[in-house]
XYZ file of C-alpha atoms in Angstrom:
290
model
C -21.270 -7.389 18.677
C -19.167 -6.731 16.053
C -15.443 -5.417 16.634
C -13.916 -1.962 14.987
C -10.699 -0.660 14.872
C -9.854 2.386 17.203
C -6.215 3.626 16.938
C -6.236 3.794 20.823
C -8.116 0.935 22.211
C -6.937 -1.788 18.912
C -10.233 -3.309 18.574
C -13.414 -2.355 20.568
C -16.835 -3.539 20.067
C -19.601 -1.672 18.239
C -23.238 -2.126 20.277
C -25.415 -2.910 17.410
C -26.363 -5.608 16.742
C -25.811 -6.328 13.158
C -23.027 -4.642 11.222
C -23.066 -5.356 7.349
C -20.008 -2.355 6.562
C -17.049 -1.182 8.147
C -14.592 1.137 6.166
C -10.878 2.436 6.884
C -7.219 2.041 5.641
C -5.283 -1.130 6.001
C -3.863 -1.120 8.887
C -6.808 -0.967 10.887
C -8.130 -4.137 8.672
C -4.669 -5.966 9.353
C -4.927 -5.341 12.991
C -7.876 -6.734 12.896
C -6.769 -9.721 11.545
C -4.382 -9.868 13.391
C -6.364 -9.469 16.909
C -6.644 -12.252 19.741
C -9.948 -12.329 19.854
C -10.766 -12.297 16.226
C -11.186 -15.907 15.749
C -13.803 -15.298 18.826
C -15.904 -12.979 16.542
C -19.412 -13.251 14.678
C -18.288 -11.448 11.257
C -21.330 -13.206 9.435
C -22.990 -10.065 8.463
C -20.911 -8.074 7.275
C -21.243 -7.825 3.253
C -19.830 -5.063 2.277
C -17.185 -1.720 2.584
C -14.298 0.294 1.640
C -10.918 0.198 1.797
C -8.767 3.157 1.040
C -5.997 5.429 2.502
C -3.150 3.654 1.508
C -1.547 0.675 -0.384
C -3.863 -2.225 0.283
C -1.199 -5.660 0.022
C -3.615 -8.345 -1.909
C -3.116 -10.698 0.455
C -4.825 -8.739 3.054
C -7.194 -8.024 0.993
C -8.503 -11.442 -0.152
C -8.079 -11.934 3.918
C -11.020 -9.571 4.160
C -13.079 -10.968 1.871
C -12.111 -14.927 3.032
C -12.214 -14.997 6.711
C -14.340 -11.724 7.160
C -17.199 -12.269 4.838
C -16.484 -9.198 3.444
C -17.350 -10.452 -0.131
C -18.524 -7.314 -1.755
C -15.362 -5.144 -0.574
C -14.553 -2.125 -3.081
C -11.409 -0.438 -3.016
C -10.981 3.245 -3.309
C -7.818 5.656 -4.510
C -7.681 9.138 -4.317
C -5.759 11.756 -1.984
C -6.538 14.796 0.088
C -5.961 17.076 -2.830
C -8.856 15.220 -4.884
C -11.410 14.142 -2.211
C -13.181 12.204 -1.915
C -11.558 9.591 -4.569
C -10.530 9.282 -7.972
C -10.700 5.600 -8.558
C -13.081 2.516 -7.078
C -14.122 -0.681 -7.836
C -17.524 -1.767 -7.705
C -19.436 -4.543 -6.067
C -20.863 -5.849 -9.285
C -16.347 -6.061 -10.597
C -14.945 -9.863 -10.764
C -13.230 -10.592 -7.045
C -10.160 -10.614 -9.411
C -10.515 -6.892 -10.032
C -11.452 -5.865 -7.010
C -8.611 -7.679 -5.360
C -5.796 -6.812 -7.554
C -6.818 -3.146 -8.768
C -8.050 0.253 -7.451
C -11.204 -0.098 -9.324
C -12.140 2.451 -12.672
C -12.561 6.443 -12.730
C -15.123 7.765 -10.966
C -18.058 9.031 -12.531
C -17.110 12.593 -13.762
C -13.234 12.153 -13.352
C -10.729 11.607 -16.173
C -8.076 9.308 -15.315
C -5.114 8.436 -16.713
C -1.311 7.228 -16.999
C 1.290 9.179 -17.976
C 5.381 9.177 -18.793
C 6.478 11.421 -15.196
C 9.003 13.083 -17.594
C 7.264 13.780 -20.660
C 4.060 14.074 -19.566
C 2.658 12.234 -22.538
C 0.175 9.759 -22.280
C 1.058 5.984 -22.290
C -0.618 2.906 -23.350
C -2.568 0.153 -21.796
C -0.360 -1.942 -19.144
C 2.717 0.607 -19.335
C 3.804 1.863 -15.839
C 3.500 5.893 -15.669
C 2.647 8.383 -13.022
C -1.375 8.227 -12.105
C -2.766 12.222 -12.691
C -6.467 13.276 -12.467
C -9.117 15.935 -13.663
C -12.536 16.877 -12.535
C -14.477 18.093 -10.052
C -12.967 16.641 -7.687
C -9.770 18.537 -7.457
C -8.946 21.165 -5.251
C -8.522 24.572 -6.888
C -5.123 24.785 -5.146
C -3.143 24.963 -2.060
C -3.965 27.676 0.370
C -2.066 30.926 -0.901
C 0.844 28.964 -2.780
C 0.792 29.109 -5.920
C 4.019 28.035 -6.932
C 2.792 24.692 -4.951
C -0.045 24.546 -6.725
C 1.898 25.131 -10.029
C 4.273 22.334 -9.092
C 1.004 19.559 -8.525
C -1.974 20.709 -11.524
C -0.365 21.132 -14.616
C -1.638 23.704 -17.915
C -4.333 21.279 -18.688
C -5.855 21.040 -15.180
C -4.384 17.040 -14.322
C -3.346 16.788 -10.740
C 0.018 14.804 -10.827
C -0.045 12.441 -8.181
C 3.349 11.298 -7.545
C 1.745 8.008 -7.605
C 3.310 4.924 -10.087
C 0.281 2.904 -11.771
C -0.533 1.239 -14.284
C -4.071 1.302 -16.323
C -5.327 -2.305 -18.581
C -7.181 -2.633 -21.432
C -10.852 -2.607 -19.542
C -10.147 1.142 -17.557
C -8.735 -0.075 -14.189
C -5.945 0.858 -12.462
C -3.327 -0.606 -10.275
C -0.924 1.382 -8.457
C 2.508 0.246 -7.877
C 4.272 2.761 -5.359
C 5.293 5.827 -4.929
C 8.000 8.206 -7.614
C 9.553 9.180 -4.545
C 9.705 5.979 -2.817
C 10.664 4.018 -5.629
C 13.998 2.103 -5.155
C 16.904 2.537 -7.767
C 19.600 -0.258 -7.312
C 22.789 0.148 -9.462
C 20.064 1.494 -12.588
C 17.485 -1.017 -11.822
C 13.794 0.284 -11.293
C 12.220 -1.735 -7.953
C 9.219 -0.794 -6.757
C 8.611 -2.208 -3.130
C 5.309 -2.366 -3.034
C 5.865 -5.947 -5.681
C 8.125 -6.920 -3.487
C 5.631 -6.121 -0.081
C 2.881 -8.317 -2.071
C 5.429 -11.044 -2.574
C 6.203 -11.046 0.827
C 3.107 -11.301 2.277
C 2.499 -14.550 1.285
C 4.484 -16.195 4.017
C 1.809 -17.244 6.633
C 4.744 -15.619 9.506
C 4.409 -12.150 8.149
C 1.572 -9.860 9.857
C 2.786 -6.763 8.029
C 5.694 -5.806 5.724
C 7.139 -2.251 4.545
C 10.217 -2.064 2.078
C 12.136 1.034 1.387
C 15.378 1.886 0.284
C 18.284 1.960 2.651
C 21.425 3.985 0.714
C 23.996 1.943 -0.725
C 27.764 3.806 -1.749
C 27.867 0.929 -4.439
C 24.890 0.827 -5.647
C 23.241 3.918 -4.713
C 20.291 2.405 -2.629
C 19.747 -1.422 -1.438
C 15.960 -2.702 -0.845
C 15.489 -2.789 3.057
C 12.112 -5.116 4.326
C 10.699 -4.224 7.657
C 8.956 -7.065 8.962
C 6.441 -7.538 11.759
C 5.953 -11.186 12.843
C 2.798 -12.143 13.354
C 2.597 -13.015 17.809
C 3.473 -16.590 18.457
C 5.370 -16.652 15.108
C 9.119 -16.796 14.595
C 11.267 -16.020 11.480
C 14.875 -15.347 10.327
C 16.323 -13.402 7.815
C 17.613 -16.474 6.023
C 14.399 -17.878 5.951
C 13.022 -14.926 4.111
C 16.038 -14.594 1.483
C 15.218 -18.554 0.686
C 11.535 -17.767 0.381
C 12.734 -15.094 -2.137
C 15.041 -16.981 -4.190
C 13.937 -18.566 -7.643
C 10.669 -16.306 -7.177
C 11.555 -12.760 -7.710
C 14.739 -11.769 -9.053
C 18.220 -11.430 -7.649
C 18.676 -7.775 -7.170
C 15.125 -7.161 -5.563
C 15.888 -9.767 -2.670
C 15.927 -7.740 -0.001
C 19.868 -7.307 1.049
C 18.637 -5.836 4.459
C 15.555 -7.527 6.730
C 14.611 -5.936 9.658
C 11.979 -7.368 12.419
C 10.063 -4.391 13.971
C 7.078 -4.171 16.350
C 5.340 -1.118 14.552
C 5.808 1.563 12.147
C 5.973 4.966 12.204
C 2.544 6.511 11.987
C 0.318 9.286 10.757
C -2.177 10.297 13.535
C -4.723 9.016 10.891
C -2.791 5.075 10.791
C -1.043 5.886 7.887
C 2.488 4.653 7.048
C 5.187 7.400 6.999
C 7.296 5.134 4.640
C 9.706 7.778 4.067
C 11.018 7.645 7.837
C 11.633 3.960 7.322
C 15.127 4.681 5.683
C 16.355 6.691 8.837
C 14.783 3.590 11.159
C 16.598 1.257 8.761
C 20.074 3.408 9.138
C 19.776 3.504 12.830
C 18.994 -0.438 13.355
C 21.827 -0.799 10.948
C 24.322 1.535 13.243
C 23.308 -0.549 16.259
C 24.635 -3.988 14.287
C 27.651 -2.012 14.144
C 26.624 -1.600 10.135
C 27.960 1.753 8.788
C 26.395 1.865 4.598
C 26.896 5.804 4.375
């Protein structure tokens, strides 16, 4: 049997007896990985699937692909507003593309990056806000159309409120969220760099950063960290892994070791909680930043 991810019961097993697929978001792949009896577990046929939902770390990603056969993974991006997707790679893309980007517009959907102030388009490999047209986009929120007004501009583009980035060949990355991007005395960090980074040490089963509020600075970049079980780390340990490799002022100046995060009923990350979490665990050091 092979095992799937239920929110409830963490990993139950599936009675068939070959399995060659299994789609969801990443934290049901990183638990997963993460799971007791996963080193106990056939994964030989599976081939193939999706991962979408939310911010897929690379590391997990080429996880998927190393240690559960999952060689012809594709990733997809979209959001409820334009269902079922906007972006995805293909089985046929270089493991470098599927691993490190979202994949290329769909077939009948224009994508592209723009400047989130301007709204003019940008270049190849400049960071802008991701927005969408086609069919795939909903003709607008149920009797609010100021809220609709707000998300489709004059030209039909759903604005995304997602950072990415598009290269030379069509495909996107995305780098974070506008909202949940970090501004540190004028500097620009986007946490989901600094989440990839991260990842890397073999200790770490999952990592979040946000920003935690800072009255020099205006915001400092806070990493919430979930050991992986019979693991230990320390903060210091993670501000030496981080120095010399990223630079100074997106080391984060806060770490935090949590058992979970908090959660969408569909296992998605509420990342914008994380900065009351972070102020509470920082009261209960005794640590008053506002």
């Amino acid at each position: 049997p092979i095992p799937a991810f239920s929110p409830k019961k963490g990993l139950a097993c599936i009675n068939q007896e070959k399995i060659t697929a299994f789609h969801g978001v990443p934290t049901m792949f990183i638990a997963m990985l993460g799971h007791e009896d996963f080193e106990k577990t056939d994964f030989s046929h599976m081939r193939t699937g999706i991962m979408a939902g939310s911010p897929c770390p690379i590391k997990v990603m080429q996880d998927v692909i190393d240690k559960m056969h999952m060689t012809e993974i594709c990733i997809t991006y979209g959001q409820t507003e334009a269902s079922p997707g906007c972006t995805m790679s293909k089985t046929t893309d270089s493991l470098e593309a599927r691993v490190n980007t979202v994949g290329a517009a769909m077939f009948g959907v224009e994508c592209k990056i723009v400047d989130p102030e301007t709204n003019e388009d940008l270049p190849d490999n400049v960071d802008g806000e991701f927005v969408a047209k086609g069919y795939n986009i909903m003709k607008g929120y149920y009797k609010n159309p100021e809220a609709t007004a707000a998300i489709i501009d004059e030209n039909g583009f759903l604005h995304s409120g997602d950072l990415g980035v598009m290269d030379e060949n069509g495909y996107f990355r995305i780098t974070g969220r506008i909202k949940e991007m970090i501004i540190r005395g004028g500097e620009n960090i986007y946490p989901r760099e600094i989440e990839n980074f991260l990842y890397k040490m073999p200790q770490i089963e999952a990592i979040e950063v946000a920003g935690i509020p800072s009255p020099k600075y205006g915001e400092e970049v806070g990493a919430f960290i979930k050991v992986k079980e019979g693991n230990s780390l320390t903060e210091e340990e993670v501000k030496l892994y981080c120095r010399g490799q990223i630079a100074r002022y997106k080391i984060p100046k806060y770490i935090f070791f949590v058992d979970g995060y908090p959660m969408t009923a569909s296992g998605k990350i509420q990342k914008y909680k994380l900065k009351d979490v972070g102020l509470e665990l920082l009261k209960e050091r005794g640590v008053q930043v506002i």
